[in-house]
Amino acid sequence: MTRSQDATQDQLPSLPGEILAYYERGGELTRLREGAGRLEFWRTQDILRRLLPGASARVLDVGGGTGIHAEWLAEDGHEVEVVDPVPMHVERSGRLPGVTARLGDARALPAEDAAYDVVLFLGPLYHLPERPDRVRALAEAGRVVRPGGAVVAATINRFAGLNDTLRQGNYFIPERRERTDAVSGDGRHRWSPADPHFTTAYFADPADVPGEFTEAGLAHEGQYGVEGVAWLMGGVEDWLDDPERRESVLAATRRIESEPSLLGASGHVLTVGRRRP
Protein backbone atom coordinates (compact mmCIF):
# COMPACT_ATOMS: atom_id res chain seq x y z
CA MET A 1 0.00 0.00 0.00
CA THR A 2 1.27 3.46 -0.86
CA ARG A 3 0.57 5.94 1.89
CA SER A 4 0.35 9.73 1.69
CA GLN A 5 3.88 11.07 1.85
CA ASP A 6 2.76 14.68 2.35
CA ALA A 7 0.71 13.78 5.43
CA THR A 8 3.58 11.85 6.95
CA GLN A 9 6.08 14.63 6.24
CA ASP A 10 3.87 17.09 8.13
CA GLN A 11 4.13 14.89 11.23
CA LEU A 12 7.92 14.91 11.29
CA PRO A 13 10.04 17.36 13.28
CA SER A 14 12.07 19.83 11.28
CA LEU A 15 15.80 19.37 10.89
CA PRO A 16 17.49 20.63 14.08
CA GLY A 17 18.90 24.09 13.54
CA GLU A 18 22.45 23.19 14.51
CA ILE A 19 22.54 20.38 11.91
CA LEU A 20 21.18 22.65 9.18
CA ALA A 21 23.68 25.38 10.11
CA TYR A 22 26.58 22.90 10.07
CA TYR A 23 25.84 21.69 6.55
CA GLU A 24 25.03 25.14 5.21
CA ARG A 25 28.64 26.06 5.95
CA GLY A 26 29.45 24.09 2.79
CA GLY A 27 32.01 21.70 4.19
CA GLU A 28 30.55 18.79 2.23
CA LEU A 29 31.65 20.47 -1.00
CA THR A 30 35.28 19.61 -0.27
CA ARG A 31 35.41 17.14 2.65
CA LEU A 32 35.69 14.03 0.47
CA ARG A 33 37.56 15.66 -2.39
CA GLU A 34 40.66 16.76 -0.51
CA GLY A 35 43.26 15.37 1.86
CA ALA A 36 42.63 12.22 3.85
CA GLY A 37 38.89 12.42 3.17
CA ARG A 38 39.59 11.01 -0.27
CA LEU A 39 40.13 7.59 1.33
CA GLU A 40 36.50 7.53 2.49
CA PHE A 41 35.34 8.67 -0.95
CA TRP A 42 37.36 6.17 -3.00
CA ARG A 43 36.60 3.27 -0.68
CA THR A 44 32.87 4.03 -0.65
CA GLN A 45 32.97 4.20 -4.44
CA ASP A 46 34.87 0.91 -4.61
CA ILE A 47 32.37 -0.91 -2.40
CA LEU A 48 29.29 0.52 -4.07
CA ARG A 49 30.50 -0.37 -7.56
CA ARG A 50 30.72 -4.00 -6.45
CA LEU A 51 27.28 -3.93 -4.84
CA LEU A 52 25.34 -2.07 -7.51
CA PRO A 53 23.62 -3.92 -10.35
CA GLY A 54 24.61 -3.17 -13.95
CA ALA A 55 24.32 0.25 -15.54
CA SER A 56 20.96 2.03 -15.69
CA ALA A 57 19.89 1.13 -12.16
CA ARG A 58 17.49 3.51 -10.47
CA VAL A 59 19.33 4.82 -7.41
CA LEU A 60 17.84 6.89 -4.59
CA ASP A 61 20.63 8.71 -2.77
CA VAL A 62 19.07 9.75 0.54
CA GLY A 63 21.02 12.42 2.37
CA GLY A 64 23.15 12.70 -0.76
CA GLY A 65 24.45 16.12 0.20
CA THR A 66 25.99 18.16 -2.58
CA GLY A 67 26.06 15.12 -4.87
CA ILE A 68 29.57 13.80 -4.22
CA HIS A 69 28.45 10.23 -4.95
CA ALA A 70 25.47 11.04 -7.17
CA GLU A 71 27.86 12.63 -9.66
CA TRP A 72 29.96 9.53 -10.36
CA LEU A 73 26.91 7.25 -10.15
CA ALA A 74 25.27 9.25 -12.94
CA GLU A 75 28.51 9.18 -14.94
CA ASP A 76 28.49 5.38 -14.56
CA GLY A 77 25.11 5.33 -16.30
CA HIS A 78 22.73 5.09 -13.35
CA GLU A 79 19.55 7.12 -12.97
CA VAL A 80 20.12 9.01 -9.72
CA GLU A 81 17.78 10.99 -7.51
CA VAL A 82 19.02 12.81 -4.40
CA VAL A 83 16.72 13.43 -1.44
CA ASP A 84 18.17 15.70 1.24
CA PRO A 85 16.76 17.93 4.01
CA VAL A 86 19.25 20.78 3.39
CA PRO A 87 18.08 23.24 0.69
CA MET A 88 21.63 24.20 -0.30
CA HIS A 89 22.49 20.53 -0.89
CA VAL A 90 19.42 20.02 -3.05
CA GLU A 91 20.20 23.09 -5.12
CA ARG A 92 23.80 22.05 -5.75
CA SER A 93 23.23 18.35 -6.39
CA GLY A 94 20.36 19.18 -8.70
CA ARG A 95 22.77 21.03 -11.01
CA LEU A 96 24.69 17.85 -11.78
CA PRO A 97 24.16 16.21 -15.18
CA GLY A 98 21.89 13.19 -14.93
CA VAL A 99 20.90 13.90 -11.32
CA THR A 100 17.53 15.08 -9.98
CA ALA A 101 17.15 16.35 -6.43
CA ARG A 102 14.43 17.32 -4.00
CA LEU A 103 13.91 18.06 -0.35
CA GLY A 104 12.88 15.20 1.87
CA ASP A 105 13.30 13.35 5.16
CA ALA A 106 14.73 9.84 5.39
CA ARG A 107 11.89 8.83 7.72
CA ALA A 108 9.17 9.66 5.17
CA LEU A 109 10.61 9.38 1.69
CA PRO A 110 8.79 11.23 -1.09
CA ALA A 111 8.72 8.16 -3.34
CA GLU A 112 6.38 5.38 -4.43
CA ASP A 113 6.67 1.79 -3.25
CA ALA A 114 9.30 -0.38 -4.98
CA ALA A 115 10.39 2.51 -7.21
CA TYR A 116 14.21 2.03 -7.01
CA ASP A 117 16.76 -0.69 -7.57
CA VAL A 118 19.08 0.61 -4.82
CA VAL A 119 18.61 3.00 -1.90
CA LEU A 120 21.68 4.65 -0.39
CA PHE A 121 21.75 6.09 3.13
CA LEU A 122 25.28 7.51 3.18
CA GLY A 123 24.55 10.06 5.90
CA PRO A 124 21.02 10.07 7.36
CA LEU A 125 21.67 7.54 10.14
CA TYR A 126 24.42 9.83 11.49
CA HIS A 127 21.83 12.34 12.62
CA LEU A 128 19.10 10.11 14.03
CA PRO A 129 20.20 9.49 17.63
CA GLU A 130 17.04 7.55 18.55
CA ARG A 131 16.79 3.93 17.45
CA PRO A 132 13.07 4.14 16.49
CA ASP A 133 13.91 6.93 14.05
CA ARG A 134 16.73 4.90 12.49
CA VAL A 135 14.51 1.85 12.15
CA ARG A 136 11.75 4.00 10.67
CA ALA A 137 14.16 5.39 8.09
CA LEU A 138 15.45 1.94 7.17
CA ALA A 139 11.87 0.68 6.85
CA GLU A 140 11.19 3.56 4.45
CA ALA A 141 14.22 2.51 2.40
CA GLY A 142 12.82 -1.01 2.34
CA ARG A 143 9.47 0.30 1.17
CA VAL A 144 10.77 2.26 -1.81
CA VAL A 145 13.35 -0.29 -3.03
CA ARG A 146 12.16 -3.12 -5.27
CA PRO A 147 11.96 -6.69 -3.92
CA GLY A 148 15.50 -8.06 -3.88
CA GLY A 149 16.96 -4.55 -4.17
CA ALA A 150 19.77 -3.36 -1.92
CA VAL A 151 19.72 -0.82 0.88
CA VAL A 152 23.20 0.44 1.78
CA ALA A 153 23.60 2.54 4.93
CA ALA A 154 26.69 4.26 6.31
CA THR A 155 27.32 4.68 10.02
CA ILE A 156 30.04 6.48 11.93
CA ASN A 157 31.77 4.03 14.23
CA ARG A 158 31.36 4.33 17.99
CA PHE A 159 35.07 4.93 18.65
CA ALA A 160 35.83 6.99 15.53
CA GLY A 161 35.93 10.20 17.52
CA LEU A 162 38.24 8.76 20.14
CA ASN A 163 40.61 7.36 17.53
CA ASP A 164 40.59 10.58 15.51
CA THR A 165 41.16 12.96 18.41
CA LEU A 166 43.94 10.74 19.71
CA ARG A 167 45.54 10.62 16.25
CA GLN A 168 45.39 14.41 15.96
CA GLY A 169 46.66 14.99 19.50
CA ASN A 170 43.44 16.70 20.60
CA TYR A 171 42.69 13.95 23.11
CA PHE A 172 45.23 15.56 25.41
CA ILE A 173 43.04 18.68 25.72
CA PRO A 174 40.93 17.98 28.84
CA GLU A 175 37.63 19.34 27.53
CA ARG A 176 38.00 17.49 24.22
CA ARG A 177 38.84 14.30 26.07
CA GLU A 178 35.77 14.62 28.29
CA ARG A 179 33.44 15.09 25.31
CA THR A 180 35.11 12.31 23.34
CA ASP A 181 34.88 9.85 26.20
CA ALA A 182 31.18 10.64 26.60
CA VAL A 183 30.51 9.83 22.94
CA SER A 184 32.43 6.58 23.31
CA GLY A 185 30.05 5.62 26.09
CA ASP A 186 26.65 6.09 24.47
CA GLY A 187 27.36 7.10 20.87
CA ARG A 188 25.66 10.47 21.22
CA HIS A 189 27.65 13.41 19.95
CA ARG A 190 25.95 16.39 21.52
CA TRP A 191 26.36 19.69 19.70
CA SER A 192 27.92 22.53 21.61
CA PRO A 193 28.58 26.09 20.38
CA ALA A 194 32.00 25.76 22.00
CA ASP A 195 32.88 22.81 19.72
CA PRO A 196 32.38 23.67 16.01
CA HIS A 197 34.05 20.49 14.72
CA PHE A 198 30.82 18.54 14.21
CA THR A 199 27.12 18.68 14.96
CA THR A 200 24.48 16.56 16.69
CA ALA A 201 25.19 12.98 15.64
CA TYR A 202 25.06 9.33 16.56
CA PHE A 203 28.15 7.09 16.48
CA ALA A 204 27.02 3.48 16.09
CA ASP A 205 28.40 0.22 17.37
CA PRO A 206 28.69 -1.76 14.11
CA ALA A 207 27.40 -4.87 15.88
CA ASP A 208 24.08 -3.12 16.55
CA VAL A 209 23.30 -2.04 13.00
CA PRO A 210 22.29 -5.43 11.52
CA GLY A 211 19.62 -5.70 14.22
CA GLU A 212 18.17 -2.36 13.13
CA PHE A 213 18.03 -3.62 9.54
CA THR A 214 16.23 -6.75 10.71
CA GLU A 215 13.78 -4.76 12.81
CA ALA A 216 13.03 -2.64 9.73
CA GLY A 217 12.13 -5.79 7.78
CA LEU A 218 15.30 -5.98 5.69
CA ALA A 219 17.40 -9.10 5.20
CA HIS A 220 20.88 -8.25 6.45
CA GLU A 221 23.59 -9.21 3.95
CA GLY A 222 26.96 -7.89 5.13
CA GLN A 223 29.14 -5.10 6.46
CA TYR A 224 32.18 -3.31 5.05
CA GLY A 225 34.72 -1.20 6.91
CA VAL A 226 35.28 1.83 4.69
CA GLU A 227 38.67 3.20 5.80
CA GLY A 228 39.85 0.15 7.73
CA VAL A 229 42.85 1.08 9.85
CA ALA A 230 44.56 3.08 7.09
CA TRP A 231 42.88 6.37 8.11
CA LEU A 232 44.69 6.23 11.46
CA MET A 233 48.15 6.10 9.91
CA GLY A 234 50.18 9.28 9.73
CA GLY A 235 51.29 8.95 6.13
CA VAL A 236 47.92 8.21 4.55
CA GLU A 237 47.42 11.63 2.93
CA ASP A 238 50.81 11.44 1.20
CA TRP A 239 50.11 7.87 0.12
CA LEU A 240 46.86 8.96 -1.49
CA ASP A 241 48.74 11.59 -3.50
CA ASP A 242 50.84 8.83 -5.12
CA PRO A 243 48.75 6.76 -7.58
CA GLU A 244 50.74 3.57 -7.05
CA ARG A 245 50.67 3.76 -3.26
CA ARG A 246 47.02 4.79 -3.33
CA GLU A 247 46.09 1.60 -5.15
CA SER A 248 48.06 -0.40 -2.60
CA VAL A 249 46.22 1.30 0.28
CA LEU A 250 42.86 0.63 -1.35
CA ALA A 251 43.76 -3.00 -2.03
CA ALA A 252 44.99 -3.55 1.53
CA THR A 253 41.85 -2.02 2.98
CA ARG A 254 39.70 -4.15 0.69
CA ARG A 255 41.38 -7.30 2.06
CA ILE A 256 40.17 -6.58 5.60
CA GLU A 257 36.91 -4.74 4.84
CA SER A 258 34.61 -7.42 6.28
CA GLU A 259 36.88 -8.84 8.97
CA PRO A 260 34.65 -8.74 12.10
CA SER A 261 37.52 -8.07 14.49
CA LEU A 262 38.50 -4.93 12.55
CA LEU A 263 35.13 -3.40 11.65
CA GLY A 264 35.16 -1.16 14.71
CA ALA A 265 38.55 0.31 13.85
CA SER A 266 37.26 1.88 10.64
CA GLY A 267 35.94 5.42 10.72
CA HIS A 268 32.78 4.39 8.86
CA VAL A 269 31.00 1.13 8.10
CA LEU A 270 28.62 0.34 5.24
CA THR A 271 25.87 -2.11 6.16
CA VAL A 272 23.95 -3.82 3.36
CA GLY A 273 20.48 -5.31 3.45
CA ARG A 274 17.87 -6.32 0.89
CA ARG A 275 14.13 -6.10 0.62
CA ARG A 276 12.75 -9.58 0.90
CA PRO A 277 11.10 -10.94 -2.27
mmCIF file of C-alpha atoms in Angstrom, residues 4-277:
data_model
loop_
_atom_site.group_PDB
_atom_site.id
_atom_site.type_symbol
_atom_site.label_atom_id
_atom_site.label_comp_id
_atom_site.label_asym_id
_atom_site.label_seq_id
_atom_site.Cartn_x
_atom_site.Cartn_y
_atom_site.Cartn_z
ATOM 1 C CA SER A 4 0.348 9.727 1.695
ATOM 2 C CA GLN A 5 3.878 11.068 1.849
ATOM 3 C CA ASP A 6 2.763 14.678 2.352
ATOM 4 C CA ALA A 7 0.711 13.778 5.427
ATOM 5 C CA THR A 8 3.584 11.848 6.947
ATOM 6 C CA GLN A 9 6.080 14.627 6.240
ATOM 7 C CA ASP A 10 3.866 17.086 8.129
ATOM 8 C CA GLN A 11 4.133 14.888 11.229
ATOM 9 C CA LEU A 12 7.924 14.914 11.286
ATOM 10 C CA PRO A 13 10.038 17.365 13.282
ATOM 11 C CA SER A 14 12.069 19.834 11.277
ATOM 12 C CA LEU A 15 15.802 19.366 10.885
ATOM 13 C CA PRO A 16 17.488 20.629 14.084
ATOM 14 C CA GLY A 17 18.901 24.085 13.541
ATOM 15 C CA GLU A 18 22.453 23.188 14.507
ATOM 16 C CA ILE A 19 22.542 20.376 11.908
ATOM 17 C CA LEU A 20 21.177 22.653 9.184
ATOM 18 C CA ALA A 21 23.679 25.378 10.110
ATOM 19 C CA TYR A 22 26.576 22.903 10.071
ATOM 20 C CA TYR A 23 25.844 21.690 6.550
ATOM 21 C CA GLU A 24 25.029 25.139 5.209
ATOM 22 C CA ARG A 25 28.640 26.058 5.952
ATOM 23 C CA GLY A 26 29.449 24.090 2.792
ATOM 24 C CA GLY A 27 32.013 21.697 4.186
ATOM 25 C CA GLU A 28 30.550 18.788 2.228
ATOM 26 C CA LEU A 29 31.651 20.470 -1.002
ATOM 27 C CA THR A 30 35.283 19.611 -0.270
ATOM 28 C CA ARG A 31 35.412 17.138 2.651
ATOM 29 C CA LEU A 32 35.689 14.028 0.470
ATOM 30 C CA ARG A 33 37.565 15.661 -2.386
ATOM 31 C CA GLU A 34 40.664 16.757 -0.514
ATOM 32 C CA GLY A 35 43.262 15.372 1.856
ATOM 33 C CA ALA A 36 42.635 12.215 3.853
ATOM 34 C CA GLY A 37 38.888 12.421 3.166
ATOM 35 C CA ARG A 38 39.589 11.006 -0.273
ATOM 36 C CA LEU A 39 40.126 7.593 1.334
ATOM 37 C CA GLU A 40 36.503 7.530 2.491
ATOM 38 C CA PHE A 41 35.345 8.670 -0.948
ATOM 39 C CA TRP A 42 37.357 6.169 -2.998
ATOM 40 C CA ARG A 43 36.602 3.270 -0.679
ATOM 41 C CA THR A 44 32.872 4.031 -0.652
ATOM 42 C CA GLN A 45 32.965 4.204 -4.442
ATOM 43 C CA ASP A 46 34.866 0.913 -4.613
ATOM 44 C CA ILE A 47 32.368 -0.908 -2.396
ATOM 45 C CA LEU A 48 29.293 0.518 -4.069
ATOM 46 C CA ARG A 49 30.495 -0.366 -7.557
ATOM 47 C CA ARG A 50 30.716 -3.995 -6.453
ATOM 48 C CA LEU A 51 27.278 -3.928 -4.835
ATOM 49 C CA LEU A 52 25.336 -2.073 -7.511
ATOM 50 C CA PRO A 53 23.616 -3.921 -10.350
ATOM 51 C CA GLY A 54 24.610 -3.174 -13.953
ATOM 52 C CA ALA A 55 24.324 0.248 -15.539
ATOM 53 C CA SER A 56 20.960 2.033 -15.692
ATOM 54 C CA ALA A 57 19.892 1.127 -12.163
ATOM 55 C CA ARG A 58 17.486 3.512 -10.470
ATOM 56 C CA VAL A 59 19.327 4.818 -7.405
ATOM 57 C CA LEU A 60 17.837 6.890 -4.588
ATOM 58 C CA ASP A 61 20.634 8.714 -2.769
ATOM 59 C CA VAL A 62 19.068 9.753 0.537
ATOM 60 C CA GLY A 63 21.024 12.425 2.366
ATOM 61 C CA GLY A 64 23.152 12.697 -0.762
ATOM 62 C CA GLY A 65 24.450 16.119 0.201
ATOM 63 C CA THR A 66 25.991 18.155 -2.583
ATOM 64 C CA GLY A 67 26.060 15.116 -4.874
ATOM 65 C CA ILE A 68 29.572 13.802 -4.216
ATOM 66 C CA HIS A 69 28.452 10.230 -4.950
ATOM 67 C CA ALA A 70 25.471 11.038 -7.169
ATOM 68 C CA GLU A 71 27.864 12.629 -9.664
ATOM 69 C CA TRP A 72 29.958 9.526 -10.364
ATOM 70 C CA LEU A 73 26.915 7.247 -10.146
ATOM 71 C CA ALA A 74 25.271 9.247 -12.944
ATOM 72 C CA GLU A 75 28.513 9.179 -14.939
ATOM 73 C CA ASP A 76 28.487 5.377 -14.563
ATOM 74 C CA GLY A 77 25.106 5.335 -16.298
ATOM 75 C CA HIS A 78 22.729 5.092 -13.347
ATOM 76 C CA GLU A 79 19.549 7.123 -12.969
ATOM 77 C CA VAL A 80 20.116 9.007 -9.721
ATOM 78 C CA GLU A 81 17.785 10.994 -7.512
ATOM 79 C CA VAL A 82 19.022 12.814 -4.404
ATOM 80 C CA VAL A 83 16.719 13.426 -1.441
ATOM 81 C CA ASP A 84 18.171 15.698 1.238
ATOM 82 C CA PRO A 85 16.759 17.930 4.006
ATOM 83 C CA VAL A 86 19.249 20.778 3.386
ATOM 84 C CA PRO A 87 18.081 23.239 0.686
ATOM 85 C CA MET A 88 21.626 24.199 -0.299
ATOM 86 C CA HIS A 89 22.488 20.529 -0.886
ATOM 87 C CA VAL A 90 19.418 20.019 -3.048
ATOM 88 C CA GLU A 91 20.197 23.089 -5.116
ATOM 89 C CA ARG A 92 23.797 22.048 -5.746
ATOM 90 C CA SER A 93 23.228 18.353 -6.386
ATOM 91 C CA GLY A 94 20.355 19.184 -8.704
ATOM 92 C CA ARG A 95 22.770 21.026 -11.006
ATOM 93 C CA LEU A 96 24.692 17.847 -11.783
ATOM 94 C CA PRO A 97 24.161 16.209 -15.183
ATOM 95 C CA GLY A 98 21.891 13.187 -14.929
ATOM 96 C CA VAL A 99 20.902 13.901 -11.318
ATOM 97 C CA THR A 100 17.534 15.079 -9.985
ATOM 98 C CA ALA A 101 17.150 16.349 -6.433
ATOM 99 C CA ARG A 102 14.431 17.316 -4.002
ATOM 100 C CA LEU A 103 13.909 18.064 -0.347
ATOM 101 C CA GLY A 104 12.881 15.197 1.869
ATOM 102 C CA ASP A 105 13.301 13.353 5.163
ATOM 103 C CA ALA A 106 14.729 9.838 5.386
ATOM 104 C CA ARG A 107 11.890 8.831 7.719
ATOM 105 C CA ALA A 108 9.167 9.656 5.167
ATOM 106 C CA LEU A 109 10.609 9.382 1.688
ATOM 107 C CA PRO A 110 8.789 11.228 -1.092
ATOM 108 C CA ALA A 111 8.717 8.157 -3.336
ATOM 109 C CA GLU A 112 6.383 5.383 -4.432
ATOM 110 C CA ASP A 113 6.672 1.791 -3.252
ATOM 111 C CA ALA A 114 9.296 -0.382 -4.985
ATOM 112 C CA ALA A 115 10.391 2.512 -7.212
ATOM 113 C CA TYR A 116 14.206 2.029 -7.005
ATOM 114 C CA ASP A 117 16.760 -0.688 -7.567
ATOM 115 C CA VAL A 118 19.076 0.610 -4.820
ATOM 116 C CA VAL A 119 18.612 2.997 -1.901
ATOM 117 C CA LEU A 120 21.685 4.653 -0.391
ATOM 118 C CA PHE A 121 21.749 6.089 3.133
ATOM 119 C CA LEU A 122 25.277 7.514 3.180
ATOM 120 C CA GLY A 123 24.548 10.059 5.901
ATOM 121 C CA PRO A 124 21.019 10.069 7.361
ATOM 122 C CA LEU A 125 21.671 7.540 10.136
ATOM 123 C CA TYR A 126 24.423 9.825 11.487
ATOM 124 C CA HIS A 127 21.832 12.338 12.619
ATOM 125 C CA LEU A 128 19.105 10.107 14.028
ATOM 126 C CA PRO A 129 20.201 9.487 17.629
ATOM 127 C CA GLU A 130 17.039 7.553 18.545
ATOM 128 C CA ARG A 131 16.790 3.930 17.446
ATOM 129 C CA PRO A 132 13.074 4.142 16.495
ATOM 130 C CA ASP A 133 13.911 6.928 14.047
ATOM 131 C CA ARG A 134 16.733 4.902 12.488
ATOM 132 C CA VAL A 135 14.505 1.848 12.149
ATOM 133 C CA ARG A 136 11.750 4.000 10.675
ATOM 134 C CA ALA A 137 14.160 5.392 8.094
ATOM 135 C CA LEU A 138 15.448 1.941 7.169
ATOM 136 C CA ALA A 139 11.868 0.681 6.852
ATOM 137 C CA GLU A 140 11.191 3.562 4.448
ATOM 138 C CA ALA A 141 14.221 2.511 2.403
ATOM 139 C CA GLY A 142 12.821 -1.015 2.337
ATOM 140 C CA ARG A 143 9.467 0.297 1.170
ATOM 141 C CA VAL A 144 10.773 2.264 -1.808
ATOM 142 C CA VAL A 145 13.347 -0.292 -3.033
ATOM 143 C CA ARG A 146 12.163 -3.117 -5.269
ATOM 144 C CA PRO A 147 11.956 -6.688 -3.919
ATOM 145 C CA GLY A 148 15.496 -8.060 -3.883
ATOM 146 C CA GLY A 149 16.958 -4.547 -4.170
ATOM 147 C CA ALA A 150 19.770 -3.363 -1.924
ATOM 148 C CA VAL A 151 19.723 -0.817 0.881
ATOM 149 C CA VAL A 152 23.201 0.437 1.784
ATOM 150 C CA ALA A 153 23.601 2.544 4.928
ATOM 151 C CA ALA A 154 26.685 4.257 6.308
ATOM 152 C CA THR A 155 27.318 4.684 10.023
ATOM 153 C CA ILE A 156 30.042 6.483 11.931
ATOM 154 C CA ASN A 157 31.772 4.034 14.233
ATOM 155 C CA ARG A 158 31.364 4.332 17.989
ATOM 156 C CA PHE A 159 35.072 4.933 18.647
ATOM 157 C CA ALA A 160 35.833 6.985 15.529
ATOM 158 C CA GLY A 161 35.928 10.200 17.524
ATOM 159 C CA LEU A 162 38.244 8.763 20.144
ATOM 160 C CA ASN A 163 40.612 7.360 17.527
ATOM 161 C CA ASP A 164 40.588 10.575 15.510
ATOM 162 C CA THR A 165 41.159 12.962 18.414
ATOM 163 C CA LEU A 166 43.940 10.742 19.709
ATOM 164 C CA ARG A 167 45.544 10.625 16.251
ATOM 165 C CA GLN A 168 45.390 14.413 15.962
ATOM 166 C CA GLY A 169 46.657 14.990 19.496
ATOM 167 C CA ASN A 170 43.444 16.700 20.604
ATOM 168 C CA TYR A 171 42.686 13.952 23.106
ATOM 169 C CA PHE A 172 45.232 15.558 25.409
ATOM 170 C CA ILE A 173 43.036 18.676 25.717
ATOM 171 C CA PRO A 174 40.932 17.981 28.839
ATOM 172 C CA GLU A 175 37.626 19.344 27.532
ATOM 173 C CA ARG A 176 38.003 17.495 24.218
ATOM 174 C CA ARG A 177 38.841 14.299 26.071
ATOM 175 C CA GLU A 178 35.769 14.619 28.292
ATOM 176 C CA ARG A 179 33.438 15.092 25.313
ATOM 177 C CA THR A 180 35.112 12.312 23.340
ATOM 178 C CA ASP A 181 34.880 9.847 26.203
ATOM 179 C CA ALA A 182 31.176 10.639 26.602
ATOM 180 C CA VAL A 183 30.512 9.827 22.943
ATOM 181 C CA SER A 184 32.433 6.579 23.312
ATOM 182 C CA GLY A 185 30.054 5.617 26.092
ATOM 183 C CA ASP A 186 26.652 6.087 24.471
ATOM 184 C CA GLY A 187 27.363 7.096 20.873
ATOM 185 C CA ARG A 188 25.656 10.467 21.224
ATOM 186 C CA HIS A 189 27.653 13.414 19.951
ATOM 187 C CA ARG A 190 25.945 16.395 21.517
ATOM 188 C CA TRP A 191 26.359 19.685 19.696
ATOM 189 C CA SER A 192 27.922 22.533 21.612
ATOM 190 C CA PRO A 193 28.580 26.086 20.378
ATOM 191 C CA ALA A 194 31.998 25.759 21.996
ATOM 192 C CA ASP A 195 32.878 22.813 19.716
ATOM 193 C CA PRO A 196 32.377 23.665 16.011
ATOM 194 C CA HIS A 197 34.047 20.488 14.715
ATOM 195 C CA PHE A 198 30.817 18.537 14.212
ATOM 196 C CA THR A 199 27.119 18.684 14.958
ATOM 197 C CA THR A 200 24.483 16.562 16.691
ATOM 198 C CA ALA A 201 25.189 12.983 15.644
ATOM 199 C CA TYR A 202 25.064 9.326 16.559
ATOM 200 C CA PHE A 203 28.149 7.086 16.478
ATOM 201 C CA ALA A 204 27.022 3.478 16.094
ATOM 202 C CA ASP A 205 28.396 0.216 17.371
ATOM 203 C CA PRO A 206 28.690 -1.756 14.113
ATOM 204 C CA ALA A 207 27.400 -4.871 15.883
ATOM 205 C CA ASP A 208 24.075 -3.117 16.553
ATOM 206 C CA VAL A 209 23.301 -2.039 12.995
ATOM 207 C CA PRO A 210 22.293 -5.435 11.525
ATOM 208 C CA GLY A 211 19.624 -5.699 14.224
ATOM 209 C CA GLU A 212 18.173 -2.359 13.135
ATOM 210 C CA PHE A 213 18.028 -3.618 9.544
ATOM 211 C CA THR A 214 16.232 -6.752 10.713
ATOM 212 C CA GLU A 215 13.779 -4.758 12.806
ATOM 213 C CA ALA A 216 13.032 -2.637 9.731
ATOM 214 C CA GLY A 217 12.133 -5.788 7.780
ATOM 215 C CA LEU A 218 15.303 -5.978 5.689
ATOM 216 C CA ALA A 219 17.402 -9.095 5.200
ATOM 217 C CA HIS A 220 20.884 -8.245 6.454
ATOM 218 C CA GLU A 221 23.589 -9.207 3.952
ATOM 219 C CA GLY A 222 26.958 -7.894 5.133
ATOM 220 C CA GLN A 223 29.142 -5.095 6.459
ATOM 221 C CA TYR A 224 32.182 -3.305 5.049
ATOM 222 C CA GLY A 225 34.725 -1.200 6.912
ATOM 223 C CA VAL A 226 35.276 1.831 4.689
ATOM 224 C CA GLU A 227 38.669 3.197 5.795
ATOM 225 C CA GLY A 228 39.848 0.147 7.730
ATOM 226 C CA VAL A 229 42.845 1.080 9.848
ATOM 227 C CA ALA A 230 44.557 3.083 7.092
ATOM 228 C CA TRP A 231 42.885 6.368 8.105
ATOM 229 C CA LEU A 232 44.689 6.230 11.465
ATOM 230 C CA MET A 233 48.153 6.098 9.905
ATOM 231 C CA GLY A 234 50.176 9.282 9.733
ATOM 232 C CA GLY A 235 51.289 8.953 6.129
ATOM 233 C CA VAL A 236 47.922 8.211 4.545
ATOM 234 C CA GLU A 237 47.423 11.625 2.932
ATOM 235 C CA ASP A 238 50.808 11.441 1.196
ATOM 236 C CA TRP A 239 50.112 7.866 0.119
ATOM 237 C CA LEU A 240 46.865 8.961 -1.486
ATOM 238 C CA ASP A 241 48.743 11.587 -3.499
ATOM 239 C CA ASP A 242 50.842 8.835 -5.118
ATOM 240 C CA PRO A 243 48.747 6.763 -7.580
ATOM 241 C CA GLU A 244 50.739 3.567 -7.053
ATOM 242 C CA ARG A 245 50.672 3.762 -3.264
ATOM 243 C CA ARG A 246 47.022 4.789 -3.332
ATOM 244 C CA GLU A 247 46.088 1.597 -5.146
ATOM 245 C CA SER A 248 48.064 -0.402 -2.596
ATOM 246 C CA VAL A 249 46.222 1.296 0.280
ATOM 247 C CA LEU A 250 42.856 0.634 -1.348
ATOM 248 C CA ALA A 251 43.762 -2.997 -2.033
ATOM 249 C CA ALA A 252 44.995 -3.553 1.529
ATOM 250 C CA THR A 253 41.847 -2.016 2.983
ATOM 251 C CA ARG A 254 39.703 -4.152 0.694
ATOM 252 C CA ARG A 255 41.376 -7.300 2.056
ATOM 253 C CA ILE A 256 40.167 -6.583 5.601
ATOM 254 C CA GLU A 257 36.909 -4.744 4.841
ATOM 255 C CA SER A 258 34.609 -7.415 6.282
ATOM 256 C CA GLU A 259 36.881 -8.844 8.973
ATOM 257 C CA PRO A 260 34.654 -8.743 12.098
ATOM 258 C CA SER A 261 37.517 -8.074 14.493
ATOM 259 C CA LEU A 262 38.504 -4.926 12.548
ATOM 260 C CA LEU A 263 35.132 -3.396 11.654
ATOM 261 C CA GLY A 264 35.158 -1.159 14.713
ATOM 262 C CA ALA A 265 38.553 0.315 13.853
ATOM 263 C CA SER A 266 37.261 1.881 10.640
ATOM 264 C CA GLY A 267 35.935 5.421 10.717
ATOM 265 C CA HIS A 268 32.781 4.387 8.861
ATOM 266 C CA VAL A 269 30.996 1.134 8.095
ATOM 267 C CA LEU A 270 28.623 0.340 5.237
ATOM 268 C CA THR A 271 25.874 -2.110 6.156
ATOM 269 C CA VAL A 272 23.946 -3.821 3.365
ATOM 270 C CA GLY A 273 20.481 -5.313 3.453
ATOM 271 C CA ARG A 274 17.872 -6.319 0.887
ATOM 272 C CA ARG A 275 14.131 -6.095 0.619
ATOM 273 C CA ARG A 276 12.746 -9.580 0.900
ATOM 274 C CA PRO A 277 11.101 -10.942 -2.271
#
